[in-house]
């Protein structure tokens, strides 16, 4: 049965996927064009299982949230945090909002935003992203690396995952911009990186 989104069955509905993280079950409805597989993708899973925080964050930003998997999982993991989830795709925004309700998450909000244009001001203790590979190196560098760092708290951290094909780009950005960037884990064609705020920011 198709889910009810707004006032009736949603014509964009594709399927419901389930996911378990640290013994916590989740369910996510996804629409056509939002998800290509029948499970949470390996990059998202790797990121969620790699993120480590010395202290629980109070503000989290999920940049490019899609249907909401990362932001919702982190909202459940850190129930006292305020989570902001942003995506430029309005269908993704619709489904992410729906999935908040589906998973009974009340400490997160979803906004439509091209990059950071509509994102509430920082600072954020934790920023996360599954960076899209097809937007081009220049857009990745500017919109998904440099600009998010301007919203990071002085003691915050930015965790992100990329397809390993972007490993030609990401490591070069560290010395180019004096970033405190470190490769954290590789698996199944994905690489997770961590960035701490640079002293110059």
CSV table of C-alpha atoms in Angstrom, one decimal:
chain,number,residue,atom,x,y,z
A,1,UNK,CA,0.0,0.0,0.0
A,2,UNK,CA,1.3,3.4,-0.9
A,3,UNK,CA,2.0,5.8,2.0
A,4,UNK,CA,-0.2,8.8,2.7
A,5,UNK,CA,1.8,12.0,2.3
A,6,UNK,CA,-0.2,15.1,2.7
A,7,UNK,CA,-3.8,14.4,1.8
A,8,UNK,CA,-3.7,11.2,-0.1
A,9,UNK,CA,-1.6,8.3,-1.5
A,10,UNK,CA,1.6,9.6,-3.0
A,11,UNK,CA,2.1,9.1,-6.7
A,12,UNK,CA,5.8,9.2,-6.4
A,13,UNK,CA,6.0,6.4,-3.9
A,14,UNK,CA,8.5,3.6,-4.8
A,15,UNK,CA,9.1,1.3,-1.8
A,16,UNK,CA,9.8,1.1,1.9
A,17,UNK,CA,13.2,0.0,3.0
A,18,UNK,CA,14.3,-1.2,6.5
A,19,UNK,CA,17.6,-0.6,8.2
A,20,UNK,CA,19.1,-1.5,11.6
A,21,UNK,CA,21.9,0.5,13.2
A,22,UNK,CA,23.3,-0.4,16.6
A,23,UNK,CA,20.2,-2.6,17.2
A,24,UNK,CA,17.9,0.3,16.4
A,25,UNK,CA,15.4,-0.5,13.6
A,26,UNK,CA,14.4,2.1,11.1
A,27,UNK,CA,12.0,2.3,8.1
A,28,UNK,CA,12.3,4.7,5.2
A,29,UNK,CA,9.8,5.3,2.4
A,30,UNK,CA,11.4,6.4,-0.8
A,31,UNK,CA,10.1,7.9,-4.0
A,32,UNK,CA,11.1,7.3,-7.6
A,33,UNK,CA,14.4,8.9,-8.5
A,34,UNK,CA,15.4,9.1,-4.9
A,35,UNK,CA,16.9,5.7,-4.3
A,36,UNK,CA,18.2,3.1,-6.8
A,37,UNK,CA,18.5,0.1,-4.5
A,38,UNK,CA,16.4,-1.9,-2.1
A,39,UNK,CA,18.6,-1.1,0.9
A,40,UNK,CA,20.4,1.8,2.5
A,41,UNK,CA,23.5,2.3,0.3
A,42,UNK,CA,26.9,1.1,1.4
A,43,UNK,CA,28.3,4.7,1.7
A,44,UNK,CA,25.6,5.9,4.0
A,45,UNK,CA,25.9,2.7,6.1
A,46,UNK,CA,29.7,3.1,6.3
A,47,UNK,CA,29.4,6.7,7.4
A,48,UNK,CA,26.9,6.0,10.1
A,49,UNK,CA,29.0,3.2,11.5
A,50,UNK,CA,32.2,5.2,11.4
A,51,UNK,CA,31.1,8.5,13.0
A,52,UNK,CA,32.6,8.9,16.5
A,53,UNK,CA,32.1,11.9,18.7
A,54,UNK,CA,34.0,12.7,21.9
A,55,UNK,CA,30.9,14.4,23.3
A,56,UNK,CA,27.3,14.3,22.2
A,57,UNK,CA,26.6,17.1,19.7
A,58,UNK,CA,23.9,19.7,20.4
A,59,UNK,CA,23.4,20.8,16.8
A,60,UNK,CA,23.8,18.6,13.7
A,61,UNK,CA,23.5,19.5,10.0
A,62,UNK,CA,22.9,16.8,7.4
A,63,UNK,CA,23.8,18.3,4.1
A,64,UNK,CA,22.1,16.7,1.0
A,65,UNK,CA,19.9,14.6,3.3
A,66,UNK,CA,18.0,12.7,0.5
A,67,UNK,CA,15.1,10.7,2.1
A,68,UNK,CA,16.6,11.3,5.5
A,69,UNK,CA,18.5,8.2,6.5
A,70,UNK,CA,21.6,9.9,8.0
A,71,UNK,CA,19.8,12.7,9.7
A,72,UNK,CA,17.1,10.5,11.2
A,73,UNK,CA,19.6,7.9,12.4
A,74,UNK,CA,21.7,10.6,14.1
A,75,UNK,CA,18.6,12.2,15.6
A,76,UNK,CA,17.8,8.9,17.2
A,77,UNK,CA,21.4,8.4,18.4
A,78,UNK,CA,21.6,11.9,19.9
A,79,UNK,CA,18.0,12.6,21.1
A,80,UNK,CA,19.1,15.9,22.9
A,81,UNK,CA,20.5,17.4,19.7
A,82,UNK,CA,18.8,19.7,17.2
A,83,UNK,CA,19.1,18.2,13.8
A,84,UNK,CA,18.8,20.2,10.5
A,85,UNK,CA,18.4,18.2,7.3
A,86,UNK,CA,18.7,20.0,4.0
A,87,UNK,CA,18.4,19.0,0.3
A,88,UNK,CA,17.9,20.8,-2.9
A,89,UNK,CA,15.5,18.2,-4.2
A,90,UNK,CA,11.9,19.0,-3.1
A,91,UNK,CA,10.8,15.4,-3.5
A,92,UNK,CA,13.6,14.4,-1.1
A,93,UNK,CA,12.5,17.1,1.3
A,94,UNK,CA,8.9,15.7,1.2
A,95,UNK,CA,10.1,12.1,1.9
A,96,UNK,CA,12.5,13.1,4.6
A,97,UNK,CA,9.7,14.9,6.4
A,98,UNK,CA,7.5,11.9,6.0
A,99,UNK,CA,10.2,9.6,7.3
A,100,UNK,CA,10.7,11.8,10.4
A,101,UNK,CA,7.1,10.9,11.3
A,102,UNK,CA,7.4,7.3,10.2
A,103,UNK,CA,10.3,6.9,12.7
A,104,UNK,CA,8.8,9.1,15.4
A,105,UNK,CA,11.7,11.6,15.3
A,106,UNK,CA,10.8,14.9,16.8
A,107,UNK,CA,14.2,16.6,17.2
A,108,UNK,CA,14.8,17.2,13.5
A,109,UNK,CA,13.6,19.5,10.8
A,110,UNK,CA,13.9,19.3,7.0
A,111,UNK,CA,14.4,22.3,4.7
A,112,UNK,CA,14.8,22.8,1.0
A,113,UNK,CA,18.0,24.5,0.2
A,114,UNK,CA,20.5,24.7,-2.7
A,115,UNK,CA,23.7,24.2,-0.8
A,116,UNK,CA,23.6,26.3,2.3
A,117,UNK,CA,21.4,29.1,1.0
A,118,UNK,CA,18.4,28.3,3.4
A,119,UNK,CA,20.3,26.5,6.1
A,120,UNK,CA,20.1,28.2,9.5
A,121,UNK,CA,23.3,29.8,10.7
A,122,UNK,CA,25.9,27.8,12.6
A,123,UNK,CA,27.7,26.9,14.6
A,124,UNK,CA,27.1,23.1,14.3
A,125,UNK,CA,28.9,20.6,16.4
A,126,UNK,CA,28.5,17.9,13.8
A,127,UNK,CA,28.1,18.2,10.0
A,128,UNK,CA,27.5,15.1,7.9
A,129,UNK,CA,27.1,14.4,4.2
A,130,UNK,CA,27.1,11.7,1.7
A,131,UNK,CA,28.5,13.9,-1.0
A,132,UNK,CA,27.1,13.5,-4.5
A,133,UNK,CA,29.7,12.5,-7.0
A,134,UNK,CA,28.1,13.8,-10.2
A,135,UNK,CA,28.0,17.6,-9.4
A,136,UNK,CA,31.7,18.1,-10.4
A,137,UNK,CA,34.9,18.7,-8.6
A,138,UNK,CA,34.5,22.5,-8.3
A,139,UNK,CA,31.0,22.2,-6.8
A,140,UNK,CA,32.2,19.5,-4.4
A,141,UNK,CA,35.1,21.6,-3.2
A,142,UNK,CA,33.1,24.8,-2.7
A,143,UNK,CA,29.6,23.6,-1.7
A,144,UNK,CA,30.4,20.4,0.2
A,145,UNK,CA,33.8,21.1,1.7
A,146,UNK,CA,34.7,24.7,2.1
A,147,UNK,CA,31.3,26.3,2.8
A,148,UNK,CA,30.1,23.8,5.4
A,149,UNK,CA,33.3,24.3,7.3
A,150,UNK,CA,32.3,28.0,7.9
A,151,UNK,CA,29.3,26.7,9.9
A,152,UNK,CA,31.3,24.3,12.1
A,153,UNK,CA,31.8,25.1,15.8
A,154,UNK,CA,35.4,25.6,17.0
A,155,UNK,CA,35.3,22.2,18.6
A,156,UNK,CA,33.0,20.6,15.9
A,157,UNK,CA,33.7,18.0,13.3
A,158,UNK,CA,32.6,17.3,9.7
A,159,UNK,CA,32.2,13.7,8.7
A,160,UNK,CA,31.4,12.8,5.1
A,161,UNK,CA,31.5,9.9,2.7
A,162,UNK,CA,32.4,9.8,-1.0
A,163,UNK,CA,32.6,7.2,-3.7
A,164,UNK,CA,36.2,6.1,-4.0
A,165,UNK,CA,36.4,7.6,-7.4
A,166,UNK,CA,36.6,11.0,-5.7
A,167,UNK,CA,39.8,10.0,-3.9
A,168,UNK,CA,41.6,11.9,-6.7
A,169,UNK,CA,40.1,15.1,-5.3
A,170,UNK,CA,39.5,14.9,-1.6
A,171,UNK,CA,43.1,14.3,-0.3
A,172,UNK,CA,44.4,17.2,-2.4
A,173,UNK,CA,42.0,19.6,-0.7
A,174,UNK,CA,43.8,19.1,2.7
A,175,UNK,CA,47.1,20.7,1.8
A,176,UNK,CA,45.4,23.1,-0.7
A,177,UNK,CA,43.3,24.7,2.0
A,178,UNK,CA,45.3,23.8,5.1
A,179,UNK,CA,42.5,21.5,6.2
A,180,UNK,CA,42.7,19.1,9.2
A,181,UNK,CA,41.4,16.3,7.0
A,182,UNK,CA,41.9,12.6,7.6
A,183,UNK,CA,40.8,9.5,5.8
A,184,UNK,CA,39.0,7.3,8.3
A,185,UNK,CA,37.7,4.2,6.6
A,186,UNK,CA,37.3,2.5,3.2
A,187,UNK,CA,34.8,-0.2,2.2
A,188,UNK,CA,32.8,-1.3,-0.8
A,189,UNK,CA,34.0,1.5,-3.1
A,190,UNK,CA,33.4,4.3,-0.5
A,191,UNK,CA,35.7,6.3,1.7
A,192,UNK,CA,34.8,8.2,4.9
A,193,UNK,CA,36.7,11.4,5.8
A,194,UNK,CA,36.8,13.6,8.9
A,195,UNK,CA,37.6,17.3,9.0
A,196,UNK,CA,38.3,19.3,12.1
A,197,UNK,CA,38.1,23.1,11.9
A,198,UNK,CA,41.3,24.7,10.5
A,199,UNK,CA,43.0,27.2,12.8
A,200,UNK,CA,42.6,29.8,10.0
A,201,UNK,CA,38.7,29.4,10.0
